[in-house]
PDB file of C-alpha atoms in Angstrom:
ATOM      1  CA  UNK A 175       6.936  11.292  -8.276  1.00 92.00           C
ATOM      2  CA  UNK A 176       5.468  14.510  -6.911  1.00 96.00           C
ATOM      3  CA  UNK A 177       2.833  13.671  -4.305  1.00 98.00           C
ATOM      4  CA  UNK A 178       2.755  11.019  -1.587  1.00 98.00           C
ATOM      5  CA  UNK A 179      -0.329  10.393   0.550  1.00 98.00           C
ATOM      6  CA  UNK A 180       0.081   8.897   4.022  1.00 97.00           C
ATOM      7  CA  UNK A 181      -3.241   8.033   5.693  1.00 94.00           C
ATOM      8  CA  UNK A 182      -2.637   7.771   9.424  1.00 92.00           C
ATOM      9  CA  UNK A 183      -4.462   6.589  12.523  1.00 90.00           C
ATOM     10  CA  UNK A 184      -1.422   7.470  14.688  1.00 91.00           C
ATOM     11  CA  UNK A 185      -0.689   3.800  15.363  1.00 90.00           C
ATOM     12  CA  UNK A 186       2.853   2.444  15.429  1.00 92.00           C
ATOM     13  CA  UNK A 187       2.359   0.950  11.970  1.00 91.00           C
ATOM     14  CA  UNK A 188       1.137   4.292  10.601  1.00 92.00           C
ATOM     15  CA  UNK A 189       4.170   6.041  12.066  1.00 94.00           C
ATOM     16  CA  UNK A 190       6.390   3.453  10.380  1.00 94.00           C
ATOM     17  CA  UNK A 191       4.675   4.217   7.075  1.00 95.00           C
ATOM     18  CA  UNK A 192       5.258   7.945   7.543  1.00 96.00           C
ATOM     19  CA  UNK A 193       8.948   7.324   8.199  1.00 95.00           C
ATOM     20  CA  UNK A 194       9.207   5.311   4.959  1.00 96.00           C
ATOM     21  CA  UNK A 195       7.336   8.024   3.055  1.00 97.00           C
ATOM     22  CA  UNK A 196       9.839  10.597   4.299  1.00 96.00           C
ATOM     23  CA  UNK A 197      12.724   8.439   3.063  1.00 95.00           C
ATOM     24  CA  UNK A 198      11.110   8.177  -0.376  1.00 97.00           C
ATOM     25  CA  UNK A 199      10.343  11.915  -0.439  1.00 97.00           C
ATOM     26  CA  UNK A 200      13.994  12.714   0.290  1.00 95.00           C
ATOM     27  CA  UNK A 201      14.974  10.641  -2.750  1.00 95.00           C
ATOM     28  CA  UNK A 202      12.311  12.000  -5.108  1.00 96.00           C
ATOM     29  CA  UNK A 203      11.592  15.527  -3.903  1.00 96.00           C
ATOM     30  CA  UNK A 204       7.913  14.615  -3.498  1.00 97.00           C
ATOM     31  CA  UNK A 205       5.582  16.427  -1.114  1.00 98.00           C
ATOM     32  CA  UNK A 206       3.754  14.455   1.578  1.00 98.00           C
ATOM     33  CA  UNK A 207       0.187  14.818   2.753  1.00 97.00           C
ATOM     34  CA  UNK A 208      -0.676  13.280   6.112  1.00 96.00           C
ATOM     35  CA  UNK A 209      -4.374  12.455   6.246  1.00 95.00           C
ATOM     36  CA  UNK A 210      -6.439  11.432   9.235  1.00 93.00           C
ATOM     37  CA  UNK A 211     -10.120  10.678   8.768  1.00 90.00           C
ATOM     38  CA  UNK A 212     -12.338  10.961  11.818  1.00 85.00           C
ATOM     39  CA  UNK A 213     -15.009   8.308  11.506  1.00 77.00           C
ATOM     40  CA  UNK A 214     -17.821   8.413  14.032  1.00 64.00           C
ATOM     41  CA  UNK A 215     -19.727   5.209  14.954  1.00 56.00           C
ATOM     42  CA  UNK A 216     -22.571   6.605  12.878  1.00 51.00           C
ATOM     43  CA  UNK A 217     -21.256   8.764  10.062  1.00 47.00           C
ATOM     44  CA  UNK A 218     -22.764  12.208  10.485  1.00 52.00           C
ATOM     45  CA  UNK A 219     -22.669  14.990   7.888  1.00 52.00           C
ATOM     46  CA  UNK A 220     -23.351  17.520  10.641  1.00 51.00           C
ATOM     47  CA  UNK A 221     -19.687  18.237  11.330  1.00 53.00           C
ATOM     48  CA  UNK A 222     -16.649  19.485   9.485  1.00 55.00           C
ATOM     49  CA  UNK A 223     -13.024  19.145  10.473  1.00 56.00           C
ATOM     50  CA  UNK A 224     -12.871  22.893  11.117  1.00 53.00           C
ATOM     51  CA  UNK A 225     -15.234  22.405  14.035  1.00 50.00           C
ATOM     52  CA  UNK A 226     -18.200  23.966  12.271  1.00 51.00           C
ATOM     53  CA  UNK A 227     -21.499  22.397  13.229  1.00 48.00           C
ATOM     54  CA  UNK A 228     -24.351  22.019  10.823  1.00 47.00           C
ATOM     55  CA  UNK A 229     -27.989  22.496  11.663  1.00 44.00           C
ATOM     56  CA  UNK A 230     -29.554  19.379  13.157  1.00 51.00           C
ATOM     57  CA  UNK A 231     -26.815  18.149  15.492  1.00 54.00           C
ATOM     58  CA  UNK A 232     -27.462  17.955  19.237  1.00 60.00           C
ATOM     59  CA  UNK A 233     -25.380  19.318  22.092  1.00 65.00           C
ATOM     60  CA  UNK A 234     -23.747  16.053  23.097  1.00 70.00           C
ATOM     61  CA  UNK A 235     -22.682  15.385  19.528  1.00 67.00           C
ATOM     62  CA  UNK A 236     -21.132  18.842  19.331  1.00 70.00           C
ATOM     63  CA  UNK A 237     -19.108  18.433  22.523  1.00 76.00           C
ATOM     64  CA  UNK A 238     -17.942  14.937  21.569  1.00 74.00           C
ATOM     65  CA  UNK A 239     -16.876  15.900  18.062  1.00 76.00           C
ATOM     66  CA  UNK A 240     -15.158  19.143  19.064  1.00 81.00           C
ATOM     67  CA  UNK A 241     -13.091  17.331  21.698  1.00 84.00           C
ATOM     68  CA  UNK A 242     -12.281  14.524  19.259  1.00 82.00           C
ATOM     69  CA  UNK A 243     -11.148  16.963  16.573  1.00 84.00           C
ATOM     70  CA  UNK A 244      -9.027  18.918  19.050  1.00 86.00           C
ATOM     71  CA  UNK A 245      -7.339  15.727  20.257  1.00 88.00           C
ATOM     72  CA  UNK A 246      -6.802  14.529  16.684  1.00 88.00           C
ATOM     73  CA  UNK A 247      -5.096  17.745  15.631  1.00 89.00           C
ATOM     74  CA  UNK A 248      -2.788  17.518  18.640  1.00 91.00           C
ATOM     75  CA  UNK A 249      -1.841  13.977  17.604  1.00 90.00           C
ATOM     76  CA  UNK A 250      -1.168  15.207  14.062  1.00 92.00           C
ATOM     77  CA  UNK A 251       1.107  18.019  15.243  1.00 91.00           C
ATOM     78  CA  UNK A 252       2.962  15.617  17.526  1.00 92.00           C
ATOM     79  CA  UNK A 253       3.493  13.191  14.640  1.00 92.00           C
ATOM     80  CA  UNK A 254       4.962  15.915  12.438  1.00 91.00           C
ATOM     81  CA  UNK A 255       7.283  17.072  15.234  1.00 91.00           C
ATOM     82  CA  UNK A 256       8.520  13.521  15.827  1.00 90.00           C
ATOM     83  CA  UNK A 257      10.507  13.209  12.581  1.00 91.00           C
ATOM     84  CA  UNK A 258      12.884  15.580  10.806  1.00 89.00           C
ATOM     85  CA  UNK A 259      11.266  16.964   7.664  1.00 90.00           C
ATOM     86  CA  UNK A 260      14.011  19.277   6.425  1.00 90.00           C
ATOM     87  CA  UNK A 261      13.893  19.420   2.645  1.00 92.00           C
ATOM     88  CA  UNK A 262      10.452  17.773   2.450  1.00 95.00           C
ATOM     89  CA  UNK A 263       7.169  19.622   2.172  1.00 96.00           C
ATOM     90  CA  UNK A 264       4.673  18.080   4.609  1.00 96.00           C
ATOM     91  CA  UNK A 265       1.057  19.177   4.827  1.00 95.00           C
ATOM     92  CA  UNK A 266      -1.695  17.619   6.892  1.00 94.00           C
ATOM     93  CA  UNK A 267      -5.461  17.297   6.788  1.00 93.00           C
ATOM     94  CA  UNK A 268      -8.034  16.128   9.304  1.00 91.00           C
ATOM     95  CA  UNK A 269     -11.463  15.334   7.910  1.00 88.00           C
ATOM     96  CA  UNK A 270     -14.736  13.873   9.127  1.00 87.00           C
ATOM     97  CA  UNK A 271     -15.755  11.253   6.592  1.00 87.00           C
ATOM     98  CA  UNK A 272     -15.672   7.587   5.720  1.00 88.00           C
ATOM     99  CA  UNK A 273     -11.971   6.672   5.472  1.00 88.00           C
ATOM    100  CA  UNK A 274     -11.987   4.805   2.173  1.00 90.00           C
ATOM    101  CA  UNK A 275     -14.189   7.386   0.443  1.00 91.00           C
ATOM    102  CA  UNK A 276     -11.964  10.252   1.581  1.00 93.00           C
ATOM    103  CA  UNK A 277      -8.747   8.466   0.619  1.00 93.00           C
ATOM    104  CA  UNK A 278     -10.074   7.694  -2.866  1.00 93.00           C
ATOM    105  CA  UNK A 279     -11.173  11.320  -3.368  1.00 95.00           C
ATOM    106  CA  UNK A 280      -7.827  12.634  -2.172  1.00 96.00           C
ATOM    107  CA  UNK A 281      -5.925  10.370  -4.559  1.00 96.00           C
ATOM    108  CA  UNK A 282      -7.965  11.734  -7.444  1.00 96.00           C
ATOM    109  CA  UNK A 283      -8.216  15.390  -6.423  1.00 96.00           C
ATOM    110  CA  UNK A 284      -4.537  15.745  -5.444  1.00 97.00           C
ATOM    111  CA  UNK A 285      -3.156  13.610  -8.295  1.00 97.00           C
ATOM    112  CA  UNK A 286      -1.403  11.377  -5.770  1.00 97.00           C
ATOM    113  CA  UNK A 287       1.460   9.302  -7.185  1.00 97.00           C
ATOM    114  CA  UNK A 288       1.938   6.940  -4.246  1.00 97.00           C
ATOM    115  CA  UNK A 289       0.038   5.952  -1.110  1.00 97.00           C
ATOM    116  CA  UNK A 290       2.113   4.708   1.829  1.00 97.00           C
ATOM    117  CA  UNK A 291       0.075   2.963   4.526  1.00 93.00           C
ATOM    118  CA  UNK A 292       0.796   1.063   7.687  1.00 90.00           C
ATOM    119  CA  UNK A 293      -0.770  -2.365   8.023  1.00 85.00           C
ATOM    120  CA  UNK A 294      -1.358  -4.388  11.149  1.00 77.00           C
ATOM    121  CA  UNK A 295      -2.341  -7.403   9.075  1.00 60.00           C
ATOM    122  CA  UNK A 296      -5.169  -9.767   9.914  1.00 51.00           C
ATOM    123  CA  UNK A 297      -5.939 -13.418   9.640  1.00 46.00           C
ATOM    124  CA  UNK A 298      -8.591 -16.042  10.101  1.00 41.00           C
ATOM    125  CA  UNK A 299     -12.159 -15.140  10.970  1.00 37.00           C
ATOM    126  CA  UNK A 300     -11.432 -11.445  11.651  1.00 37.00           C
ATOM    127  CA  UNK A 301      -9.987 -11.088   8.161  1.00 35.00           C
ATOM    128  CA  UNK A 302     -13.040 -12.754   6.596  1.00 35.00           C
ATOM    129  CA  UNK A 303     -15.462 -10.541   8.499  1.00 33.00           C
ATOM    130  CA  UNK A 304     -13.953  -7.083   8.164  1.00 37.00           C
ATOM    131  CA  UNK A 305     -10.664  -7.172   6.300  1.00 45.00           C
ATOM    132  CA  UNK A 306      -8.598  -4.028   6.865  1.00 68.00           C
ATOM    133  CA  UNK A 307      -8.660  -0.441   5.668  1.00 77.00           C
ATOM    134  CA  UNK A 308      -5.269  -1.003   4.070  1.00 81.00           C
ATOM    135  CA  UNK A 309      -6.589  -3.970   2.102  1.00 78.00           C
ATOM    136  CA  UNK A 310      -9.547  -1.870   0.935  1.00 83.00           C
ATOM    137  CA  UNK A 311      -7.209   0.878  -0.266  1.00 87.00           C
ATOM    138  CA  UNK A 312      -5.066  -1.691  -2.112  1.00 85.00           C
ATOM    139  CA  UNK A 313      -8.230  -2.877  -3.829  1.00 82.00           C
ATOM    140  CA  UNK A 314      -9.584   0.575  -4.689  1.00 83.00           C
ATOM    141  CA  UNK A 315      -6.663   2.962  -5.231  1.00 89.00           C
ATOM    142  CA  UNK A 316      -5.826   4.090  -8.746  1.00 88.00           C
ATOM    143  CA  UNK A 317      -2.166   4.657  -7.901  1.00 94.00           C
ATOM    144  CA  UNK A 318       0.524   2.412  -6.402  1.00 94.00           C
ATOM    145  CA  UNK A 319       0.088   1.554  -2.718  1.00 94.00           C
ATOM    146  CA  UNK A 320       3.068   0.719  -0.521  1.00 96.00           C
ATOM    147  CA  UNK A 321       2.141  -1.113   2.678  1.00 93.00           C
ATOM    148  CA  UNK A 322       4.492  -1.148   5.643  1.00 93.00           C
ATOM    149  CA  UNK A 323       4.361  -3.028   8.945  1.00 89.00           C
ATOM    150  CA  UNK A 324       7.705  -2.574  10.677  1.00 89.00           C
ATOM    151  CA  UNK A 325       9.972   0.348  11.364  1.00 91.00           C
ATOM    152  CA  UNK A 326      12.614   1.063   8.719  1.00 89.00           C
ATOM    153  CA  UNK A 327      15.062   3.603  10.127  1.00 82.00           C
ATOM    154  CA  UNK A 328      16.923   3.704   6.824  1.00 86.00           C
ATOM    155  CA  UNK A 329      14.491   2.518   4.171  1.00 93.00           C
ATOM    156  CA  UNK A 330      16.637   1.197   1.368  1.00 93.00           C
ATOM    157  CA  UNK A 331      15.594  -1.346  -1.243  1.00 96.00           C
ATOM    158  CA  UNK A 332      18.232  -3.617  -2.760  1.00 97.00           C
ATOM    159  CA  UNK A 333      16.342  -6.795  -3.634  1.00 98.00           C
ATOM    160  CA  UNK A 334      12.830  -6.693  -5.147  1.00 98.00           C
ATOM    161  CA  UNK A 335      10.540  -9.620  -5.922  1.00 97.00           C
ATOM    162  CA  UNK A 336       8.149  -9.007  -8.818  1.00 94.00           C
ATOM    163  CA  UNK A 337       5.605 -11.825  -8.811  1.00 91.00           C
ATOM    164  CA  UNK A 338       3.169 -12.333 -11.674  1.00 85.00           C
ATOM    165  CA  UNK A 339       1.736 -14.988 -13.952  1.00 77.00           C
ATOM    166  CA  UNK A 340       2.709 -12.704 -16.858  1.00 75.00           C
ATOM    167  CA  UNK A 341      -0.410 -13.843 -18.688  1.00 65.00           C
ATOM    168  CA  UNK A 342      -2.303 -10.587 -18.270  1.00 63.00           C
ATOM    169  CA  UNK A 343      -1.322  -7.248 -19.716  1.00 61.00           C
ATOM    170  CA  UNK A 344       0.858  -5.747 -16.991  1.00 72.00           C
ATOM    171  CA  UNK A 345       2.473  -2.996 -19.045  1.00 74.00           C
ATOM    172  CA  UNK A 346       0.756  -0.159 -17.184  1.00 74.00           C
ATOM    173  CA  UNK A 347       2.056  -1.525 -13.894  1.00 85.00           C
ATOM    174  CA  UNK A 348       5.526  -2.341 -15.187  1.00 90.00           C
ATOM    175  CA  UNK A 349       6.442   1.295 -15.814  1.00 90.00           C
ATOM    176  CA  UNK A 350       5.580   2.164 -12.206  1.00 91.00           C
ATOM    177  CA  UNK A 351       7.508  -0.842 -10.939  1.00 93.00           C
ATOM    178  CA  UNK A 352      10.545   0.075 -13.047  1.00 94.00           C
ATOM    179  CA  UNK A 353      10.480   3.586 -11.615  1.00 94.00           C
ATOM    180  CA  UNK A 354      10.607   2.189  -8.086  1.00 93.00           C
ATOM    181  CA  UNK A 355      13.435  -0.177  -8.996  1.00 96.00           C
ATOM    182  CA  UNK A 356      15.456   2.610 -10.587  1.00 95.00           C
ATOM    183  CA  UNK A 357      14.787   4.938  -7.642  1.00 95.00           C
ATOM    184  CA  UNK A 358      16.768   2.617  -5.372  1.00 96.00           C
ATOM    185  CA  UNK A 359      19.067   1.025  -7.964  1.00 96.00           C
ATOM    186  CA  UNK A 360      17.710  -2.350  -6.881  1.00 97.00           C
ATOM    187  CA  UNK A 361      17.842  -5.783  -8.481  1.00 98.00           C
ATOM    188  CA  UNK A 362      14.447  -7.198  -9.432  1.00 97.00           C
ATOM    189  CA  UNK A 363      13.697 -10.925  -9.311  1.00 97.00           C
ATOM    190  CA  UNK A 364      10.934 -11.883 -11.738  1.00 96.00           C
ATOM    191  CA  UNK A 365       9.229 -14.961 -10.350  1.00 95.00           C
ATOM    192  CA  UNK A 366       6.478 -17.279 -11.519  1.00 92.00           C
ATOM    193  CA  UNK A 367       5.033 -19.591  -8.854  1.00 92.00           C
ATOM    194  CA  UNK A 368       4.473 -23.019 -10.360  1.00 92.00           C
ATOM    195  CA  UNK A 369       1.721 -24.880  -8.491  1.00 90.00           C
ATOM    196  CA  UNK A 370       0.399 -28.451  -8.851  1.00 90.00           C
ATOM    197  CA  UNK A 371      -2.983 -27.188  -9.984  1.00 84.00           C
ATOM    198  CA  UNK A 372      -1.536 -25.059 -12.805  1.00 81.00           C
ATOM    199  CA  UNK A 373       1.796 -26.688 -13.519  1.00 85.00           C
ATOM    200  CA  UNK A 374       3.796 -25.652 -16.583  1.00 86.00           C
ATOM    201  CA  UNK A 375       7.170 -26.518 -18.019  1.00 92.00           C
ATOM    202  CA  UNK A 376       9.951 -24.556 -16.329  1.00 92.00           C
ATOM    203  CA  UNK A 377      11.641 -24.059 -19.696  1.00 93.00           C
ATOM    204  CA  UNK A 378       8.526 -22.504 -21.216  1.00 92.00           C
ATOM    205  CA  UNK A 379       7.942 -20.348 -18.142  1.00 92.00           C
ATOM    206  CA  UNK A 380      11.491 -19.002 -18.132  1.00 94.00           C
ATOM    207  CA  UNK A 381      11.120 -18.094 -21.795  1.00 93.00           C
ATOM    208  CA  UNK A 382       7.897 -16.282 -20.968  1.00 90.00           C
ATOM    209  CA  UNK A 383       9.557 -14.306 -18.162  1.00 92.00           C
ATOM    210  CA  UNK A 384      12.563 -13.453 -20.329  1.00 94.00           C
ATOM    211  CA  UNK A 385      10.217 -12.231 -23.047  1.00 92.00           C
ATOM    212  CA  UNK A 386       8.441  -9.989 -20.528  1.00 90.00           C
ATOM    213  CA  UNK A 387      11.754  -8.594 -19.274  1.00 93.00           C
ATOM    214  CA  UNK A 388      12.860  -7.755 -22.804  1.00 93.00           C
ATOM    215  CA  UNK A 389       9.470  -6.356 -23.777  1.00 91.00           C
ATOM    216  CA  UNK A 390       9.408  -3.897 -20.889  1.00 91.00           C
ATOM    217  CA  UNK A 391      13.096  -3.014 -21.039  1.00 93.00           C
ATOM    218  CA  UNK A 392      14.039  -4.294 -17.604  1.00 94.00           C
ATOM    219  CA  UNK A 393      17.621  -4.012 -16.398  1.00 95.00           C
ATOM    220  CA  UNK A 394      19.387  -5.714 -13.497  1.00 97.00           C
ATOM    221  CA  UNK A 395      16.972  -8.640 -13.165  1.00 97.00           C
ATOM    222  CA  UNK A 396      16.868 -12.387 -12.601  1.00 97.00           C
ATOM    223  CA  UNK A 397      14.455 -15.002 -14.008  1.00 97.00           C
ATOM    224  CA  UNK A 398      12.953 -17.504 -11.585  1.00 96.00           C
ATOM    225  CA  UNK A 399      10.403 -20.339 -11.552  1.00 96.00           C
ATOM    226  CA  UNK A 400       9.541 -21.418  -8.018  1.00 96.00           C
ATOM    227  CA  UNK A 401       7.551 -24.533  -7.113  1.00 95.00           C
ATOM    228  CA  UNK A 402       5.111 -24.424  -4.213  1.00 94.00           C
ATOM    229  CA  UNK A 403       1.658 -25.618  -3.247  1.00 93.00           C
ATOM    230  CA  UNK A 404      -0.112 -22.250  -3.557  1.00 89.00           C
ATOM    231  CA  UNK A 405       0.891 -18.916  -5.089  1.00 89.00           C
ATOM    232  CA  UNK A 406       0.904 -16.855  -1.899  1.00 89.00           C
ATOM    233  CA  UNK A 407       3.153 -19.295  -0.022  1.00 91.00           C
ATOM    234  CA  UNK A 408       5.473 -19.522  -2.999  1.00 94.00           C
ATOM    235  CA  UNK A 409       5.910 -15.747  -3.169  1.00 94.00           C
ATOM    236  CA  UNK A 410       6.586 -15.514   0.550  1.00 94.00           C
ATOM    237  CA  UNK A 411       9.054 -18.413   0.542  1.00 95.00           C
ATOM    238  CA  UNK A 412      10.902 -17.115  -2.503  1.00 97.00           C
ATOM    239  CA  UNK A 413      11.061 -13.588  -1.057  1.00 96.00           C
ATOM    240  CA  UNK A 414      12.590 -14.967   2.119  1.00 95.00           C
ATOM    241  CA  UNK A 415      15.180 -16.955   0.170  1.00 97.00           C
ATOM    242  CA  UNK A 416      16.415 -13.925  -1.798  1.00 97.00           C
ATOM    243  CA  UNK A 417      16.162 -11.680   1.282  1.00 97.00           C
ATOM    244  CA  UNK A 418      13.783  -9.347  -0.475  1.00 97.00           C
ATOM    245  CA  UNK A 419      13.339  -5.792   0.782  1.00 97.00           C
ATOM    246  CA  UNK A 420      10.158  -5.321  -1.247  1.00 97.00           C
ATOM    247  CA  UNK A 421       7.502  -7.378  -3.035  1.00 95.00           C
ATOM    248  CA  UNK A 422       5.756  -5.856  -6.062  1.00 94.00           C
ATOM    249  CA  UNK A 423       2.485  -7.142  -7.509  1.00 90.00           C
ATOM    250  CA  UNK A 424      -0.340  -6.000  -9.739  1.00 85.00           C
ATOM    251  CA  UNK A 425      -3.894  -6.623  -8.541  1.00 79.00           C
ATOM    252  CA  UNK A 426      -7.207  -6.593 -10.364  1.00 68.00           C
ATOM    253  CA  UNK A 427      -9.010  -5.108  -7.390  1.00 56.00           C
ATOM    254  CA  UNK A 428     -11.904  -7.534  -7.201  1.00 54.00           C
ATOM    255  CA  UNK A 429     -14.680  -6.374  -4.917  1.00 46.00           C
ATOM    256  CA  UNK A 430     -17.900  -7.595  -3.385  1.00 44.00           C
ATOM    257  CA  UNK A 431     -19.038 -11.200  -3.538  1.00 40.00           C
ATOM    258  CA  UNK A 432     -16.544 -12.157  -6.239  1.00 38.00           C
ATOM    259  CA  UNK A 433     -13.731 -10.974  -3.973  1.00 35.00           C
ATOM    260  CA  UNK A 434     -14.972 -13.109  -1.093  1.00 36.00           C
ATOM    261  CA  UNK A 435     -15.177 -16.151  -3.335  1.00 36.00           C
ATOM    262  CA  UNK A 436     -11.867 -15.846  -5.115  1.00 38.00           C
ATOM    263  CA  UNK A 437      -9.785 -13.559  -2.922  1.00 46.00           C
ATOM    264  CA  UNK A 438      -6.689 -11.748  -4.142  1.00 70.00           C
ATOM    265  CA  UNK A 439      -3.092 -12.876  -3.779  1.00 78.00           C
ATOM    266  CA  UNK A 440      -1.857  -9.288  -3.550  1.00 78.00           C
ATOM    267  CA  UNK A 441      -4.287  -8.415  -0.766  1.00 75.00           C
ATOM    268  CA  UNK A 442      -3.481 -11.641   1.098  1.00 77.00           C
ATOM    269  CA  UNK A 443       0.221 -10.798   0.928  1.00 81.00           C
ATOM    270  CA  UNK A 444      -0.436  -7.351   2.375  1.00 80.00           C
ATOM    271  CA  UNK A 445      -2.113  -9.039   5.334  1.00 78.00           C
ATOM    272  CA  UNK A 446       0.372 -11.830   5.924  1.00 79.00           C
ATOM    273  CA  UNK A 447       3.921 -10.847   4.977  1.00 87.00           C
ATOM    274  CA  UNK A 448       6.268  -8.737   7.087  1.00 89.00           C
ATOM    275  CA  UNK A 449       8.010  -7.446   3.948  1.00 93.00           C
ATOM    276  CA  UNK A 450       6.788  -4.133   2.468  1.00 95.00           C
ATOM    277  CA  UNK A 451       4.490  -4.707  -0.513  1.00 93.00           C
ATOM    278  CA  UNK A 452       3.970  -2.368  -3.471  1.00 94.00           C
ATOM    279  CA  UNK A 453       0.719  -3.026  -5.322  1.00 90.00           C
ATOM    280  CA  UNK A 454      -0.927  -1.445  -8.321  1.00 89.00           C
ATOM    281  CA  UNK A 455      -4.477  -2.092  -9.425  1.00 83.00           C
ATOM    282  CA  UNK A 456      -4.881  -2.989 -13.094  1.00 77.00           C
ATOM    283  CA  UNK A 457      -7.907  -1.420 -14.730  1.00 68.00           C
TER     284      UNK A 457
END
């Protein structure tokens, strides 16, 4: 792992994510980029983060944007000063753009290995209407995304839940997940959530999970079949029982109308659990 991206809006959750990213960088030697995207109510291409103004912008827009950029850069400098960074390379960028577009471009252009984001979570009607930027990044990013809600003064992962139906090809995700497990020397709990609507024999399911563990060369793991009414609840309940420090899941990144109809367990978990979640979109 060489490059970690931390998008920040300077909220408490974003600061928690930065603190976790620093802990990971200390373990891996990775460099961190802090990114803040200034999004105006109406996206305007007339400004750059350097304060340059393009032809066509009016005086009020100029004053507003220049003051906003100045304030943003002060917040960025304060964030960097707030945490010790000795031994970790930290760079920062402030850009005027649409947040998701800029994050996706940065992941590609900088060859980012991991995104660490804070998440406030959402529920009910607000979630249906707008979702969250973190959820959108989980859906769109081409690298693993670690979402964090709470402060972790000493981020250390001992127990990991890896939830999957193990029916799809998850090999590309498994190598990333193994790397994270080995980074912390953690135990990984493979779990299949058995629901009434898609019930299978526990014996057959355990054989399937054991086959997956052998196929991908997992070490230090347990095999588990957990019964619950729906997959998301089952993952959360199982994670609580084993006192998980991290949940790992692959997502297919559904978008648009299909996403609204079917949803995504991984994205729902990001919204609803208090445990950090590491997701990777399968292509």
